[in-house]
Short mmCIF file of C-alpha atoms and ligand atoms in Angstrom, two decimals:
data_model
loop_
_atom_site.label_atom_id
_atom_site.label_comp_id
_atom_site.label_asym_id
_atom_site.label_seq_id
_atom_site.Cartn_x
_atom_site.Cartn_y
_atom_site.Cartn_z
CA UNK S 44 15.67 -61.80 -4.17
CA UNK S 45 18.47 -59.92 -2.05
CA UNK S 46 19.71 -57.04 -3.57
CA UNK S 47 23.01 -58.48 -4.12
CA UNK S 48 21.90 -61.45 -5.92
CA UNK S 49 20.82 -58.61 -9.20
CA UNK S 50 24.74 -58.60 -9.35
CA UNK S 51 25.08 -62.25 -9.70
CA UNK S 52 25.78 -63.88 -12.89
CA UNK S 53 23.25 -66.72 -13.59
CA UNK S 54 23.60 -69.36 -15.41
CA UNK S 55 22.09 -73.06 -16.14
CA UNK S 56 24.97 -75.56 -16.25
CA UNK S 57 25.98 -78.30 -18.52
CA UNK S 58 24.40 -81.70 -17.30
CA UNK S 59 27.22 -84.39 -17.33
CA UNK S 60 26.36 -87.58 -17.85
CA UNK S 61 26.47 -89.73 -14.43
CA UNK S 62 29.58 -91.56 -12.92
CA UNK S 63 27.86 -93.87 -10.72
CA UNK S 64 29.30 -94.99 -7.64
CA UNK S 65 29.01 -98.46 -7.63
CA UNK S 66 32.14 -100.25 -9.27
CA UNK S 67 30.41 -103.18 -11.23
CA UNK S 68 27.98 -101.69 -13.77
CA UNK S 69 28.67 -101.59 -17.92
CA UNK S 70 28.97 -98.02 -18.45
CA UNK S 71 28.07 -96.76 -21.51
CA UNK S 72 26.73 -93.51 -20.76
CA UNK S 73 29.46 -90.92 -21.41
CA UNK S 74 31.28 -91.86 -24.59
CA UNK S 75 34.59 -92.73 -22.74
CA UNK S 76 37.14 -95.33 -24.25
CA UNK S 77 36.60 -99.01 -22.47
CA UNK S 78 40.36 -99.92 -23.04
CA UNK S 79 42.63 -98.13 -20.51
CA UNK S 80 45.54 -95.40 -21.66
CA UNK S 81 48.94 -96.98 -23.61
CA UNK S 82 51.55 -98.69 -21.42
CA UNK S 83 53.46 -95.70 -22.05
CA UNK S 84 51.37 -93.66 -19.22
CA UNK S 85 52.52 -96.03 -16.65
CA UNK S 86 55.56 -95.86 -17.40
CA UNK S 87 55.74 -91.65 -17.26
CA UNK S 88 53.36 -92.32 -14.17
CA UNK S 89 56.47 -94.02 -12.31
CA UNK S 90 58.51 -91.22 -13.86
CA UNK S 91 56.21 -88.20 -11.98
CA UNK S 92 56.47 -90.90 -9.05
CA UNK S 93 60.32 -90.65 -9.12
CA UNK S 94 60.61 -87.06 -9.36
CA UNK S 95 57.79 -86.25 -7.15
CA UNK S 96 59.64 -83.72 -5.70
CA UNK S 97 59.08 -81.34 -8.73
CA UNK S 98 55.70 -81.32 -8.30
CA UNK S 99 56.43 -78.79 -5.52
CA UNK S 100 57.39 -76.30 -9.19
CA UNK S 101 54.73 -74.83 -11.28
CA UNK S 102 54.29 -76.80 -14.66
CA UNK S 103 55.27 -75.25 -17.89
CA UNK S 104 52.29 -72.80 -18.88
CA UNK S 105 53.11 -73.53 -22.03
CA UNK S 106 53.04 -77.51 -21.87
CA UNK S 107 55.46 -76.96 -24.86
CA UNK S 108 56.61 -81.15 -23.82
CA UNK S 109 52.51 -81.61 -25.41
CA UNK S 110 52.61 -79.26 -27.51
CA UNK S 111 55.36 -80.68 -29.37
CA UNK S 112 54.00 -84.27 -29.15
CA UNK S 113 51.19 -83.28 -30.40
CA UNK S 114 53.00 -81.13 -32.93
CA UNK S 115 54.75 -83.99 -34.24
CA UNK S 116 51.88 -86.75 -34.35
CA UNK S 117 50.25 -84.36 -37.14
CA UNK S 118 53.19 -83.17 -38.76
CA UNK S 119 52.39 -79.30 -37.74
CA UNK S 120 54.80 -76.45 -36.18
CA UNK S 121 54.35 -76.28 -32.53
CA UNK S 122 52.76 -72.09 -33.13
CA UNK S 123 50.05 -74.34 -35.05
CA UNK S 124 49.14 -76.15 -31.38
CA UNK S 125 46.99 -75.15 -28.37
CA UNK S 126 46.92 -77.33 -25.39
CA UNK S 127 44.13 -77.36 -22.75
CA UNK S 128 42.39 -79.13 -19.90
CA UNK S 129 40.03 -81.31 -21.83
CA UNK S 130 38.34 -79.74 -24.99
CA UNK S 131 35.50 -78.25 -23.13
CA UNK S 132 38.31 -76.06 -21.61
CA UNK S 133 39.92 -75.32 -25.10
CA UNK S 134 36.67 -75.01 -26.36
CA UNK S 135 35.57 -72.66 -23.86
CA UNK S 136 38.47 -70.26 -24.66
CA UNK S 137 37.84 -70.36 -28.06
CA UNK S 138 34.02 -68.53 -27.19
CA UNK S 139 35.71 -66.34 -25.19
CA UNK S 140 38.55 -65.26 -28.27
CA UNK S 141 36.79 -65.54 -31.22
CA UNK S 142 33.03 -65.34 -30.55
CA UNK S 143 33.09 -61.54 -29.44
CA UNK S 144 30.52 -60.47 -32.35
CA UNK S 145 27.17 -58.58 -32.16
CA UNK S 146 26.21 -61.38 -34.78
CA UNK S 147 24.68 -64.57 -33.45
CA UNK S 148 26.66 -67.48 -33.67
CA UNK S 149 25.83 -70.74 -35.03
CA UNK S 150 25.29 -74.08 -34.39
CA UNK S 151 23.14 -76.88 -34.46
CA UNK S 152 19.82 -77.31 -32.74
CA UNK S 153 20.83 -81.08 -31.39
CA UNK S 154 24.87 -81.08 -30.56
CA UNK S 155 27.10 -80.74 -27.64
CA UNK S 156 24.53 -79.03 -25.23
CA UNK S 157 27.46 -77.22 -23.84
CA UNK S 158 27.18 -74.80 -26.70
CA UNK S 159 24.76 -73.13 -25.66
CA UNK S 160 25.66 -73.01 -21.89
CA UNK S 161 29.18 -71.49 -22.89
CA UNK S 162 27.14 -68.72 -25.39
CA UNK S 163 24.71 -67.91 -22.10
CA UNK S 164 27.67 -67.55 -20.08
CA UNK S 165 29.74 -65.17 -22.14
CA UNK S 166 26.54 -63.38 -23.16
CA UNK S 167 27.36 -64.39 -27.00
CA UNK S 168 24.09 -64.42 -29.34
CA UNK S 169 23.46 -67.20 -31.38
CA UNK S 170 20.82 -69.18 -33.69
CA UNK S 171 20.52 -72.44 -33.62
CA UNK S 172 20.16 -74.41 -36.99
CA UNK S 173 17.57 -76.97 -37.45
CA UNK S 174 19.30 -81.27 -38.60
CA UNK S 175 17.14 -82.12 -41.27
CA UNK S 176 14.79 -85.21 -40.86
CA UNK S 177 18.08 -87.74 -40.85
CA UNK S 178 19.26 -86.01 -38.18
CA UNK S 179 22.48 -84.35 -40.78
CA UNK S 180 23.75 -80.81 -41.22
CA UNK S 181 22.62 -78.73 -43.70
CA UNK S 182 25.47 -76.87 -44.80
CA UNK S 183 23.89 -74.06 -46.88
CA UNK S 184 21.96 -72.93 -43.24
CA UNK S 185 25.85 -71.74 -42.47
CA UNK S 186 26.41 -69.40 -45.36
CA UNK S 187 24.06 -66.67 -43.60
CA UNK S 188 25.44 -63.68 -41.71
CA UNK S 189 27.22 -64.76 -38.26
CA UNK S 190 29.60 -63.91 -35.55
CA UNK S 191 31.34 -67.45 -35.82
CA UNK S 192 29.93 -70.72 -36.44
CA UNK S 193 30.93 -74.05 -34.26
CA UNK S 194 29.78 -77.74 -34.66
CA UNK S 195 31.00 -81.18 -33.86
CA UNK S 196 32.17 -83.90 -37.09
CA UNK S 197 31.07 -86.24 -36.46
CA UNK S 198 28.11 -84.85 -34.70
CA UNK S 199 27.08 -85.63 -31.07
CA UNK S 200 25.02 -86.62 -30.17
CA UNK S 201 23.98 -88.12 -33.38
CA UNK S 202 27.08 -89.60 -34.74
CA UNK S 203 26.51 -88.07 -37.90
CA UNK S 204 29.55 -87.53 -40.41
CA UNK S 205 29.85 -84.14 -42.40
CA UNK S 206 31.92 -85.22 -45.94
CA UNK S 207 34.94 -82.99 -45.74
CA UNK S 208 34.09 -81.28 -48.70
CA UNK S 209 31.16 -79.58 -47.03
CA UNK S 210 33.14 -78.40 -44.32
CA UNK S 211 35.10 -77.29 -46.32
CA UNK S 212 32.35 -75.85 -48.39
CA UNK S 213 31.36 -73.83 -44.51
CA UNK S 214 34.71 -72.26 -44.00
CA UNK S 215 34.58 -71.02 -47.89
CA UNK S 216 31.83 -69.09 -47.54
CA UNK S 217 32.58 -67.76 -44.10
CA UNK S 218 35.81 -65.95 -44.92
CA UNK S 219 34.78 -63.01 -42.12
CA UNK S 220 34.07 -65.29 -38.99
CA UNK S 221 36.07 -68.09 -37.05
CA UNK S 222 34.99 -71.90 -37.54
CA UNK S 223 35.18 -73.96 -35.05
CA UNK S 224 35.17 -78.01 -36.25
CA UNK S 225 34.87 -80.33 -32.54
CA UNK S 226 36.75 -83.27 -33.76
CA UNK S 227 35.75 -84.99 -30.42
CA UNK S 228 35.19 -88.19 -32.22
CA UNK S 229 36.43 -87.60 -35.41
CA UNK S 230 39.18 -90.93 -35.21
CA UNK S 231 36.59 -93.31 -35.10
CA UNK S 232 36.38 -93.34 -38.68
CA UNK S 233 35.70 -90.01 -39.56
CA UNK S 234 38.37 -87.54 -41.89
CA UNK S 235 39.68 -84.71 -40.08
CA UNK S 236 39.21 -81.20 -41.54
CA UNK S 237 42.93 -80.47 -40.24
CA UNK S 238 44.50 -80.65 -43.68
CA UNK S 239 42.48 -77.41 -44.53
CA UNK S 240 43.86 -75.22 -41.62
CA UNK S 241 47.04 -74.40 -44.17
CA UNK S 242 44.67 -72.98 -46.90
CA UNK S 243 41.80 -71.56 -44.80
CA UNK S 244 43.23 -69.06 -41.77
CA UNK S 245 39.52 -69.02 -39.98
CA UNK S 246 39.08 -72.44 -39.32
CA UNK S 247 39.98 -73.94 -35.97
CA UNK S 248 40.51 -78.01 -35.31
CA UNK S 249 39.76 -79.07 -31.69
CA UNK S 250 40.35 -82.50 -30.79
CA UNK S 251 40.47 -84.61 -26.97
CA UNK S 252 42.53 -87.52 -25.21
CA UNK S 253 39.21 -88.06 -23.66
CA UNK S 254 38.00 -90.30 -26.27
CA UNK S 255 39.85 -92.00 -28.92
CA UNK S 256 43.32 -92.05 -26.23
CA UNK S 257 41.60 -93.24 -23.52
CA UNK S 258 42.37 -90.44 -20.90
CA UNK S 259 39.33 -88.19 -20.09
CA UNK S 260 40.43 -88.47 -16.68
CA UNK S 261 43.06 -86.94 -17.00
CA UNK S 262 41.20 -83.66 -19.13
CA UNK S 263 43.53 -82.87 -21.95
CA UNK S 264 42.58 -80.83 -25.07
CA UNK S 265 44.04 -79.44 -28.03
CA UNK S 266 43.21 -76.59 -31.08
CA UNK S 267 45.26 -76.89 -34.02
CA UNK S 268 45.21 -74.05 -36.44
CA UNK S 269 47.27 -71.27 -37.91
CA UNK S 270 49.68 -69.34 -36.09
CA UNK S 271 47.28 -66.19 -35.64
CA UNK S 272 44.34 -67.89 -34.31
CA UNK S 273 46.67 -70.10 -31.17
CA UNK S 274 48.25 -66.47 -30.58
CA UNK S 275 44.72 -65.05 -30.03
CA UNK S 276 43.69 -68.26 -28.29
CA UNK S 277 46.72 -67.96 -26.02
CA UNK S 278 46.73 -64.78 -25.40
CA UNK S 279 43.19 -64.89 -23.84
CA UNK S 280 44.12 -68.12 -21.79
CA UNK S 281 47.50 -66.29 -20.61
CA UNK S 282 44.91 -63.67 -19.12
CA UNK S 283 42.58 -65.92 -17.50
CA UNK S 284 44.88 -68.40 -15.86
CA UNK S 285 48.34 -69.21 -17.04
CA UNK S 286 48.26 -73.09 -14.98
CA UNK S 287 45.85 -74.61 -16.48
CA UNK S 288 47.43 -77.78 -17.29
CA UNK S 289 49.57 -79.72 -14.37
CA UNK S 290 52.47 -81.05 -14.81
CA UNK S 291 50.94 -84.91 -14.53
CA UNK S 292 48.65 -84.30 -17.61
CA UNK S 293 51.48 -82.49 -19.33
CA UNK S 294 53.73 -85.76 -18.77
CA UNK S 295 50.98 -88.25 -19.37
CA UNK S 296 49.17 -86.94 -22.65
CA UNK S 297 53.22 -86.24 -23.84
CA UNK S 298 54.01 -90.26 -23.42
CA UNK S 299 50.22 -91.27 -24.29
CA UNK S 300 50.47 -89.21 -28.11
CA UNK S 301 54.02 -90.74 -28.65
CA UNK S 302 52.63 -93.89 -28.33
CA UNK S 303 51.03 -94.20 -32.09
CA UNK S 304 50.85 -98.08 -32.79
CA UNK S 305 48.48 -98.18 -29.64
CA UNK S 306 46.07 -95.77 -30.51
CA UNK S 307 45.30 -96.95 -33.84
CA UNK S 308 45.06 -100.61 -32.38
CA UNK S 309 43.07 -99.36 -29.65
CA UNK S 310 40.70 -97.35 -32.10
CA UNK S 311 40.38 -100.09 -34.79
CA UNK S 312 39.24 -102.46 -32.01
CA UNK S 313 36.36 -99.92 -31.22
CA UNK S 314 35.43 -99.33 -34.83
CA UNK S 315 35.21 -102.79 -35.69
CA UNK S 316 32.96 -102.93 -32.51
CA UNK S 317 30.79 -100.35 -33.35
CA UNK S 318 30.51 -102.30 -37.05
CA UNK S 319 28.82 -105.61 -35.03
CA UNK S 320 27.11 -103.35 -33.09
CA UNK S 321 25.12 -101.18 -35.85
CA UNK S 322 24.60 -105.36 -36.86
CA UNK S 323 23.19 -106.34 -33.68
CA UNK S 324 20.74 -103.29 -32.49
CA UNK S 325 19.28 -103.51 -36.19
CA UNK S 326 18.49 -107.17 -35.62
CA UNK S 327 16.67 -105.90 -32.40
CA UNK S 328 14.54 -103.41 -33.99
CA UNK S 329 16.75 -100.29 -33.44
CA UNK S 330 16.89 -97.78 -36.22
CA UNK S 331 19.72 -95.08 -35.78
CA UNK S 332 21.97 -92.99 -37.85
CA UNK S 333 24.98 -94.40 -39.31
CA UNK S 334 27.69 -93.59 -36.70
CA UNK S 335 31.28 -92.93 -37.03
CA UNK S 336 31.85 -92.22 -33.60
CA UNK S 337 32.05 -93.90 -30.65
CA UNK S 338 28.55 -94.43 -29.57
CA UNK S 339 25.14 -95.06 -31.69
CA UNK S 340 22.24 -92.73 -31.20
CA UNK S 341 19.56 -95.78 -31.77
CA UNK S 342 15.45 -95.39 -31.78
CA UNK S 343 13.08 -98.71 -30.99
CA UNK S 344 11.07 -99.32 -33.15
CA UNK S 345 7.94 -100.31 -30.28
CA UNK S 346 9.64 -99.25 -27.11
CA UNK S 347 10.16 -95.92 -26.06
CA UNK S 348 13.79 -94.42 -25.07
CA UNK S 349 12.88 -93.27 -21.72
CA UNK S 350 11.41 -97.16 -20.74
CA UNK S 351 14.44 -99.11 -22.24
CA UNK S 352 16.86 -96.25 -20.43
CA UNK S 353 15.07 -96.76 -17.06
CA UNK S 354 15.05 -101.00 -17.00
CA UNK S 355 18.96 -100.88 -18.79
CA UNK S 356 19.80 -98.83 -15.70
CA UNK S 357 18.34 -101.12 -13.20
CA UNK S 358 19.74 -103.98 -14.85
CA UNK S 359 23.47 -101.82 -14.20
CA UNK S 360 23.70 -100.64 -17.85
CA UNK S 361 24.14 -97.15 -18.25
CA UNK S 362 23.40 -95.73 -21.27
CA UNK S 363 22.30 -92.09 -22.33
CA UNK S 364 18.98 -89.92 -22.73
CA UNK S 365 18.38 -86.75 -22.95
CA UNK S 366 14.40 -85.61 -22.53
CA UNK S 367 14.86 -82.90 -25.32
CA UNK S 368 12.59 -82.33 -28.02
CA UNK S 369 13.29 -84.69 -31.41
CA UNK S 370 15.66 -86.83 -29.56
CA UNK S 371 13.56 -87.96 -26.94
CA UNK S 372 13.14 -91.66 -28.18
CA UNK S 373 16.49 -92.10 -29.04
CA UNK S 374 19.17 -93.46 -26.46
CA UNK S 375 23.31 -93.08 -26.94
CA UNK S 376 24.83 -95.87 -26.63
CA UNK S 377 28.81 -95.60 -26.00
CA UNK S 378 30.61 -98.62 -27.30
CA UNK S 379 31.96 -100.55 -25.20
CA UNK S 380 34.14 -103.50 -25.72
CA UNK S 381 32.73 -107.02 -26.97
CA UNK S 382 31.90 -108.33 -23.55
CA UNK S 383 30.51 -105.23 -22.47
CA UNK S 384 28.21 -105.39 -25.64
CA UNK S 385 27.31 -108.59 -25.76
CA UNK S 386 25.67 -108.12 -21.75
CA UNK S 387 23.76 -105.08 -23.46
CA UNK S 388 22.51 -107.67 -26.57
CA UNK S 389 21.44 -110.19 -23.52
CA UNK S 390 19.81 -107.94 -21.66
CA UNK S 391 17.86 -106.42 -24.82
CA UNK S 392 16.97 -109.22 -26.31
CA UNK S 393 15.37 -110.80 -22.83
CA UNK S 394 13.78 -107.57 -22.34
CA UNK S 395 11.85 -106.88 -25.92
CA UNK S 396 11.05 -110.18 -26.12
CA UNK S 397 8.20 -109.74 -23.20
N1 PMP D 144 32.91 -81.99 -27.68
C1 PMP D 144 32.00 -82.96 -27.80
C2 PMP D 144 31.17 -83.03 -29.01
C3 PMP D 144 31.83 -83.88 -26.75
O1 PMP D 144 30.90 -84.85 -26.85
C4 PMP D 144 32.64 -83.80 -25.61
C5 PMP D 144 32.50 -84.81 -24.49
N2 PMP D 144 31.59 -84.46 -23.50
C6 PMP D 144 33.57 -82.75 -25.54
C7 PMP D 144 33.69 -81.88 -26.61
C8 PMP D 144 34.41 -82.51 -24.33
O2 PMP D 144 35.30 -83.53 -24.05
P1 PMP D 144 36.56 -83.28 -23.13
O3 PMP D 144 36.38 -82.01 -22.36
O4 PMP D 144 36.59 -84.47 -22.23
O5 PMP D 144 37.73 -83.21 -24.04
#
């Protein structure tokens, strides 16, 4: 090792799940929405287009044009609102503000495997918390001493829902540390712990465009909680970079969150999807935990993950699996839409039938 290299911070990044190159395979390997963003993003598309002159300007640091949007969607004040680029980048400042403890942190031992790479790289300790055997949070692990506690609902990559009530149960007995609820998937059919952020002044709501609005492209995030916690969470982003969102997502994930009677179409198409789907992979032989996101973490019942993962990719279907202890026979499968699926059903039911 060179001498300088002792100085260098080292780290093991985050795996994303692959964007192949090719254009014509079913991808559903990364949990994004197969239905493209509202009309209304076209439209403020040819709106940048017409005024591409201002894109010689620096955007608004604040995005306050989001912030509002998003602001009004949920009926909150706009101090309530944090907007970043893509949850992993709100979620990323929220280890940095509010994870600062000598405590360990906690979360569960299969979630968002970026935990843990955001805790290495901000040196924060943590302790991971076993699912039990159905793969479901235990709540009462969470009432032990921490430094902040952070989890997805519904759970990734399980699919898992936590009944409000617990969560709610969580941030009551963790009146001294920050919780962090990932609402990644949460409107796929899951309820959202935002109502509580008026009575409980610890707990922190992160949501995405990447999933439910169709836009992960275009990496937009939000936090909603009380007025204290997006002043810490802003103060900390205004010291690392002020620009992080440009003025294209700013105009984009404004028009796309106005744009209300599309996402609940868009979302109830997926849902009703996912519905046939749990139908479908049972009639195959698939066991799984009963989703309410966008994707089913499914088990075969005679043919392991890693084989099914392997021919489904050949075949051009891309699908998820992670070689991870407990969770390596299981694949995520994103939903797609119905023709999407129904090449997935062919393909499965040609291939366990040899
Ligand atoms: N949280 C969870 C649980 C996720 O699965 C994802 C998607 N990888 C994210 C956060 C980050 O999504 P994004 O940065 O696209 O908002």
């Amino acid at each position: 090792m060179k001498n300088w290299e002792q100085n260098v911070r080292k780290v093991t990044p985050y795996t994303p799940g692959e964007q192949p190159k090719q254009k014509k395979v079913i991808k559903l390997n990364t949990n994004e929405n197969p239905y493209p963003p509202s009309p209304a993003v076209l439209a403020a598309l040819d709106g940048i287009k017409e005024n591409l002159a201002d894109l010689r300007k620096y955007p608004d640091p604040a995005a306050e044009q989001l912030v509002q949007a998003i602001a009004d969607f949920y009926g909150l004040k706009t101090s309530q609102v944090f907007a970043g680029v893509g949850s992993d980048d709100v979620l990323a400042m929220c280890f940095l503000t509010f994870f600062n403890s000598e405590k360990p942190i906690l979360f569960p031992d299969i979630t968002y495997s970026f935990y843990d790479v955001w805790a290495e790289l901000f040196r924060v300790p943590y302790e991971k918390q076993p699912l039990n055997e159905q793969f479901e949070i235990v709540k009462e692990d969470y009432y032990k001493e921490n430094g902040g506690i952070i989890f997805p609902n519904p759970n990734a990559p399980t699919g898992a829902l936590l009944p409000l009530s617990a969560i709610e149960d969580v941030v009551k007995h963790n009146p001294d540390s920050v919780v962090i609820v990932d609402e990644a998937y949460i409107d796929f059919g899951g309820e959202s712990a935002l109502p509580l952020i008026d009575r409980y002044d610890n707990l922190l709501v992160v949501q995405t465009f990447s999933k439910s609005r169709s836009m992960a492209g275009m990496r937009i995030g939000y936090a909603m909680g009380n007025e204290q916690l997006i002043k810490y969470l802003s103060d900390v982003k205004y010291s690392f970079n002020s620009y992080t969102m440009n003025a294209t997502a700013i105009a984009l994930g404004t028009a796309a969150m106005r744009d209300r009677a599309y996402f609940e179409e868009t979302k109830a198409k997926i849902i009703a999807t996912r519905e046939r789907a749990k139908e479908r992979l049972a009639a195959l032989g698939f066991s799984f935990v009963d989703s309410r996101a966008n994707f089913i973490f499914a088990a075969h019942k005679s043919v392991l993950a890693e084989e099914l993962f392997l021919a489904l990719k050949q075949a051009g279907i891309y699908v998820r699996y992670f070689k991870k202890p407990r969770i390596d026979n299981y694949l995520r499968i994103t939903i797609g839409t119905d023709e999407e699926m129904e090449e997935l059903y062919k393909f499965l039911e040609h291939y366990l039938a040899h």
